[in-house]
mmCIF file of C-alpha atoms in Angstrom:
data_model
loop_
_atom_site.group_PDB
_atom_site.id
_atom_site.type_symbol
_atom_site.label_atom_id
_atom_site.label_comp_id
_atom_site.label_asym_id
_atom_site.label_seq_id
_atom_site.Cartn_x
_atom_site.Cartn_y
_atom_site.Cartn_z
ATOM 1 C CA PRO W 1 101.481 158.494 -203.635
ATOM 2 C CA LEU W 2 100.359 159.311 -207.193
ATOM 3 C CA PHE W 3 97.254 156.995 -206.779
ATOM 4 C CA ALA W 4 96.315 159.213 -203.289
ATOM 5 C CA ARG W 5 97.089 162.094 -204.676
ATOM 6 C CA GLU W 6 94.694 161.453 -208.127
ATOM 7 C CA LEU W 7 92.210 160.011 -205.582
ATOM 8 C CA MET W 8 92.577 163.844 -203.122
ATOM 9 C CA ASP W 9 92.231 165.495 -206.441
ATOM 10 C CA ALA W 10 89.402 164.184 -207.379
ATOM 11 C CA LEU W 11 87.796 164.824 -204.184
ATOM 12 C CA ILE W 12 88.706 167.732 -204.778
ATOM 13 C CA GLU W 13 87.555 168.533 -208.058
ATOM 14 C CA SER W 14 84.129 166.756 -207.027
ATOM 15 C CA GLY W 15 83.633 168.723 -203.902
ATOM 16 C CA TYR W 16 83.976 166.301 -201.772
ATOM 17 C CA ILE W 17 87.117 167.508 -199.824
ATOM 18 C CA LYS W 18 88.911 171.028 -199.465
ATOM 19 C CA GLN W 19 92.286 171.258 -198.508
ATOM 20 C CA GLN W 20 92.960 174.462 -196.155
ATOM 21 C CA GLY W 21 96.527 174.854 -195.519
ATOM 22 C CA ASP W 22 98.024 171.632 -194.589
ATOM 23 C CA ALA W 23 94.559 170.124 -193.536
ATOM 24 C CA VAL W 24 91.797 168.102 -195.565
ATOM 25 C CA VAL W 25 88.556 168.890 -194.493
ATOM 26 C CA ILE W 26 85.117 166.928 -195.641
ATOM 27 C CA ILE W 27 82.455 169.071 -196.871
ATOM 28 C CA ARG W 28 80.169 166.307 -198.401
ATOM 29 C CA ASP W 29 79.163 163.133 -197.539
ATOM 30 C CA LEU W 30 82.248 161.036 -198.296
ATOM 31 C CA SER W 31 79.664 157.757 -198.349
ATOM 32 C CA GLN W 32 78.165 159.069 -201.430
ATOM 33 C CA ALA W 33 81.115 159.412 -203.766
ATOM 34 C CA ARG W 34 81.627 157.243 -206.375
ATOM 35 C CA LEU W 35 85.605 156.657 -206.286
ATOM 36 C CA PRO W 36 87.716 155.137 -209.226
ATOM 37 C CA LEU W 37 89.488 151.732 -208.444
ATOM 38 C CA SER W 38 92.159 151.980 -210.444
ATOM 39 C CA ILE W 39 94.462 155.028 -211.142
ATOM 40 C CA ARG W 40 93.815 155.320 -214.950
ATOM 41 C CA GLU W 41 89.959 155.488 -214.016
ATOM 42 C CA LEU W 42 91.408 158.270 -211.698
ATOM 43 C CA VAL W 43 92.874 159.848 -214.199
ATOM 44 C CA GLN W 44 90.472 159.334 -216.825
ATOM 45 C CA ALA W 45 87.458 160.805 -214.375
ATOM 46 C CA ARG W 46 89.824 164.239 -214.185
ATOM 47 C CA ILE W 47 90.442 164.058 -217.773
ATOM 48 C CA ASP W 48 86.241 163.824 -218.149
ATOM 49 C CA ARG W 49 85.887 167.240 -215.531
ATOM 50 C CA LEU W 50 87.759 169.303 -218.083
ATOM 51 C CA SER W 51 85.766 171.458 -220.266
ATOM 52 C CA ASP W 52 86.124 170.134 -224.082
ATOM 53 C CA LEU W 53 88.707 172.573 -225.211
ATOM 54 C CA ASP W 54 91.029 171.441 -222.658
ATOM 55 C CA ARG W 55 90.384 167.650 -223.324
ATOM 56 C CA LEU W 56 90.956 167.893 -226.572
ATOM 57 C CA ILE W 57 94.178 169.947 -225.901
ATOM 58 C CA LEU W 58 95.545 167.242 -223.256
ATOM 59 C CA LYS W 59 94.860 165.069 -226.042
ATOM 60 C CA VAL W 60 96.473 166.605 -228.963
ATOM 61 C CA ALA W 61 98.960 166.790 -226.334
ATOM 62 C CA ALA W 62 99.302 163.493 -225.549
ATOM 63 C CA VAL W 63 99.890 162.475 -229.661
ATOM 64 C CA ILE W 64 102.606 164.994 -229.770
ATOM 65 C CA GLY W 65 104.303 162.874 -226.929
ATOM 66 C CA ARG W 66 105.314 162.808 -223.293
ATOM 67 C CA ASP W 67 107.072 166.463 -224.022
ATOM 68 C CA PHE W 68 104.748 168.650 -226.136
ATOM 69 C CA SER W 69 105.780 172.241 -227.667
ATOM 70 C CA MET W 70 102.874 175.081 -228.232
ATOM 71 C CA ARG W 71 103.788 175.383 -231.051
ATOM 72 C CA ILE W 72 103.608 171.866 -232.106
ATOM 73 C CA LEU W 73 100.547 171.757 -229.786
ATOM 74 C CA HIS W 74 98.877 175.052 -231.747
ATOM 75 C CA GLU W 75 99.327 174.348 -235.287
ATOM 76 C CA SER W 76 97.997 170.561 -234.653
ATOM 77 C CA VAL W 77 94.736 171.142 -232.668
ATOM 78 C CA PRO W 78 92.017 170.711 -235.214
ATOM 79 C CA VAL W 79 90.127 173.898 -234.047
ATOM 80 C CA PRO W 80 91.307 177.323 -234.766
ATOM 81 C CA ILE W 81 92.084 179.449 -231.253
ATOM 82 C CA PRO W 82 94.502 182.229 -230.770
ATOM 83 C CA GLU W 83 97.427 181.391 -229.025
ATOM 84 C CA THR W 84 96.914 183.403 -226.528
ATOM 85 C CA GLU W 85 94.112 181.324 -225.438
ATOM 86 C CA LEU W 86 95.888 178.451 -225.781
ATOM 87 C CA MET W 87 98.595 179.764 -223.384
ATOM 88 C CA GLN W 88 95.560 180.033 -220.687
ATOM 89 C CA ARG W 89 94.333 176.922 -221.605
ATOM 90 C CA LEU W 90 98.080 175.038 -221.368
ATOM 91 C CA ASN W 91 97.979 177.362 -217.534
ATOM 92 C CA THR W 92 95.020 175.758 -216.643
ATOM 93 C CA LEU W 93 96.204 172.366 -217.494
ATOM 94 C CA GLU W 94 99.626 173.343 -215.231
ATOM 95 C CA THR W 95 97.528 174.137 -212.265
ATOM 96 C CA GLN W 96 95.706 171.214 -212.416
ATOM 97 C CA GLU W 97 98.703 169.154 -212.389
ATOM 98 C CA PHE W 98 98.410 167.755 -215.901
ATOM 99 C CA ALA W 99 101.102 168.876 -216.999
ATOM 100 C CA TYR W 100 103.918 171.186 -216.626
ATOM 101 C CA LEU W 101 106.445 173.844 -217.803
ATOM 102 C CA ILE W 102 109.846 172.632 -218.711
ATOM 103 C CA SER W 103 111.212 175.349 -221.047
ATOM 104 C CA ALA W 104 109.760 178.689 -221.332
ATOM 105 C CA ASP W 105 112.034 179.973 -224.554
ATOM 106 C CA PRO W 106 112.016 180.496 -227.110
ATOM 107 C CA ASP W 107 108.896 177.994 -227.429
ATOM 108 C CA PRO W 108 106.971 176.590 -224.509
ATOM 109 C CA VAL W 109 107.713 173.081 -224.269
ATOM 110 C CA TYR W 110 105.369 171.425 -221.085
ATOM 111 C CA ARG W 111 105.685 167.770 -220.288
ATOM 112 C CA PHE W 112 103.147 165.549 -218.903
ATOM 113 C CA ARG W 113 103.554 165.369 -215.082
ATOM 114 C CA HIS W 114 102.715 161.287 -215.472
ATOM 115 C CA ALA W 115 103.553 159.162 -218.250
ATOM 116 C CA ILE W 116 99.676 157.368 -217.266
ATOM 117 C CA THR W 117 98.525 160.717 -217.658
ATOM 118 C CA GLN W 118 99.400 161.068 -221.231
ATOM 119 C CA GLU W 119 98.619 157.086 -221.623
ATOM 120 C CA VAL W 120 95.171 157.584 -220.664
ATOM 121 C CA ALA W 121 94.820 161.185 -222.862
ATOM 122 C CA TYR W 122 95.861 158.895 -226.058
ATOM 123 C CA GLU W 123 93.957 155.570 -225.252
ATOM 124 C CA GLY W 124 90.866 158.308 -225.255
ATOM 125 C CA LEU W 125 91.250 158.836 -228.854
ATOM 126 C CA LEU W 126 89.174 156.814 -231.364
ATOM 127 C CA GLY W 127 91.497 154.947 -234.397
ATOM 128 C CA GLU W 128 90.866 157.585 -236.892
ATOM 129 C CA GLN W 129 91.352 160.566 -234.745
ATOM 130 C CA ARG W 130 95.104 158.964 -233.663
ATOM 131 C CA ALA W 131 95.696 159.065 -237.572
ATOM 132 C CA MET W 132 94.318 162.367 -238.446
ATOM 133 C CA LEU W 133 95.799 164.301 -234.905
ATOM 134 C CA HIS W 134 99.148 162.137 -235.905
ATOM 135 C CA GLN W 135 99.393 163.325 -239.673
ATOM 136 C CA ALA W 136 98.641 167.173 -238.158
ATOM 137 C CA VAL W 137 101.793 166.608 -236.076
ATOM 138 C CA ALA W 138 103.874 165.380 -238.349
ATOM 139 C CA VAL W 139 103.090 168.492 -240.667
ATOM 140 C CA ALA W 140 103.840 170.840 -237.614
ATOM 141 C CA MET W 141 107.127 168.883 -237.144
ATOM 142 C CA ARG W 142 108.218 169.007 -240.349
ATOM 143 C CA ILE W 143 107.921 172.631 -240.456
ATOM 144 C CA TYR W 144 109.662 173.225 -236.642
ATOM 145 C CA GLN W 145 111.463 170.059 -236.177
ATOM 146 C CA PRO W 146 113.030 168.958 -239.669
ATOM 147 C CA GLU W 147 115.825 167.592 -238.027
ATOM 148 C CA ALA W 148 113.449 164.839 -235.756
ATOM 149 C CA HIS W 149 113.749 162.164 -238.162
ATOM 150 C CA GLU W 150 112.533 159.332 -235.816
ATOM 151 C CA LEU W 151 109.209 161.651 -234.515
ATOM 152 C CA LEU W 152 108.230 162.148 -238.350
ATOM 153 C CA ALA W 153 108.334 158.483 -238.936
ATOM 154 C CA HIS W 154 106.619 158.123 -236.305
ATOM 155 C CA HIS W 155 103.984 160.551 -236.397
ATOM 156 C CA PHE W 156 103.208 159.676 -240.332
ATOM 157 C CA SER W 157 103.375 156.345 -239.784
ATOM 158 C CA HIS W 158 100.994 155.889 -237.165
ATOM 159 C CA GLY W 159 99.645 158.970 -239.207
ATOM 160 C CA ARG W 160 98.406 156.570 -241.838
ATOM 161 C CA ASN W 161 101.059 158.476 -244.453
ATOM 162 C CA SER W 162 103.279 155.532 -245.235
ATOM 163 C CA ASP W 163 105.109 156.909 -248.059
ATOM 164 C CA GLU W 164 106.330 160.319 -245.592
ATOM 165 C CA ALA W 165 106.933 157.680 -243.009
ATOM 166 C CA TRP W 166 109.267 155.674 -245.588
ATOM 167 C CA VAL W 167 111.274 159.190 -246.170
ATOM 168 C CA TYR W 168 112.032 159.661 -242.190
ATOM 169 C CA LEU W 169 112.385 156.108 -241.644
ATOM 170 C CA VAL W 170 115.574 156.148 -244.100
ATOM 171 C CA LEU W 171 116.686 159.808 -242.908
ATOM 172 C CA ALA W 172 116.532 158.485 -239.290
ATOM 173 C CA GLY W 173 118.392 155.267 -240.897
ATOM 174 C CA GLU W 174 121.165 157.378 -242.345
ATOM 175 C CA LYS W 175 121.771 160.030 -239.556
ATOM 176 C CA ALA W 176 121.647 156.321 -237.202
ATOM 177 C CA PHE W 177 124.525 155.086 -239.599
ATOM 178 C CA ARG W 178 126.661 158.324 -239.478
ATOM 179 C CA ASP W 179 126.231 158.314 -235.740
ATOM 180 C CA TYR W 180 127.956 154.738 -236.009
ATOM 181 C CA ALA W 181 124.212 153.407 -233.917
ATOM 182 C CA ASN W 182 124.443 150.181 -236.173
ATOM 183 C CA GLY W 183 121.460 148.764 -234.255
ATOM 184 C CA SER W 184 119.404 151.698 -234.423
ATOM 185 C CA ALA W 185 119.907 152.057 -238.277
ATOM 186 C CA LEU W 186 119.117 148.389 -238.422
ATOM 187 C CA LYS W 187 116.135 149.545 -237.156
ATOM 188 C CA TYR W 188 115.077 152.218 -239.167
ATOM 189 C CA TYR W 189 116.167 150.173 -242.270
ATOM 190 C CA GLY W 190 113.762 147.491 -241.108
#
C-alpha cells in the first residue's frame, strides 16, 4: 500500500494524473513517465520536488527524529525563518503527507507519516551537514528538553561533541540505574 500511495502521489505531483473525487484521471501520456523502481526512489523523488526551504526543513526534522517539535526545529534550522513561516511550511509538509501533527499544545509536535520518509531525508545529508545539524539540535534540546539525557547524548555524539555526549551518557546511565533499568544503565556507561 505504501508503494502504491507514493507512486500515486508522484504521478499527481508530476502532472500525469489527477484525482477527481474517488476517480483518477490520466492527463498526460503515462508511457512518458519516468517511474522510480523502489520505495526509496519514490520518496526521494517526492522530496526532490519540494522547494529548497521545505526540503531543508524536512531534513532538519529528520535529524531530530521520527517525532519532532516545532520549537526544536525552529531553533535548529540553519537559516533564519520566522515562526509563522515555519508553521506555514509545516502545513505544506502536512498537506503533502510527509508529516502530521500529533500534539498541538504547548509546542506543536509532528511525526513523519512513514519512517522511510525520515530515513531517506536523513540519508540525503552529507556527513558534515549531519554533524552540524545534530549539534544544533542538541543545543536546542539542552534548552527546551534538558531531561532528555539519552537524546542529548545521541545528538551531541552525532554532532561530534564527545565531551557533551559523555556528560549526557553518564546522566542517562544514572537515570537508568535509578529506574532499575540495569541493562540500559550498562549500555550508557559503555
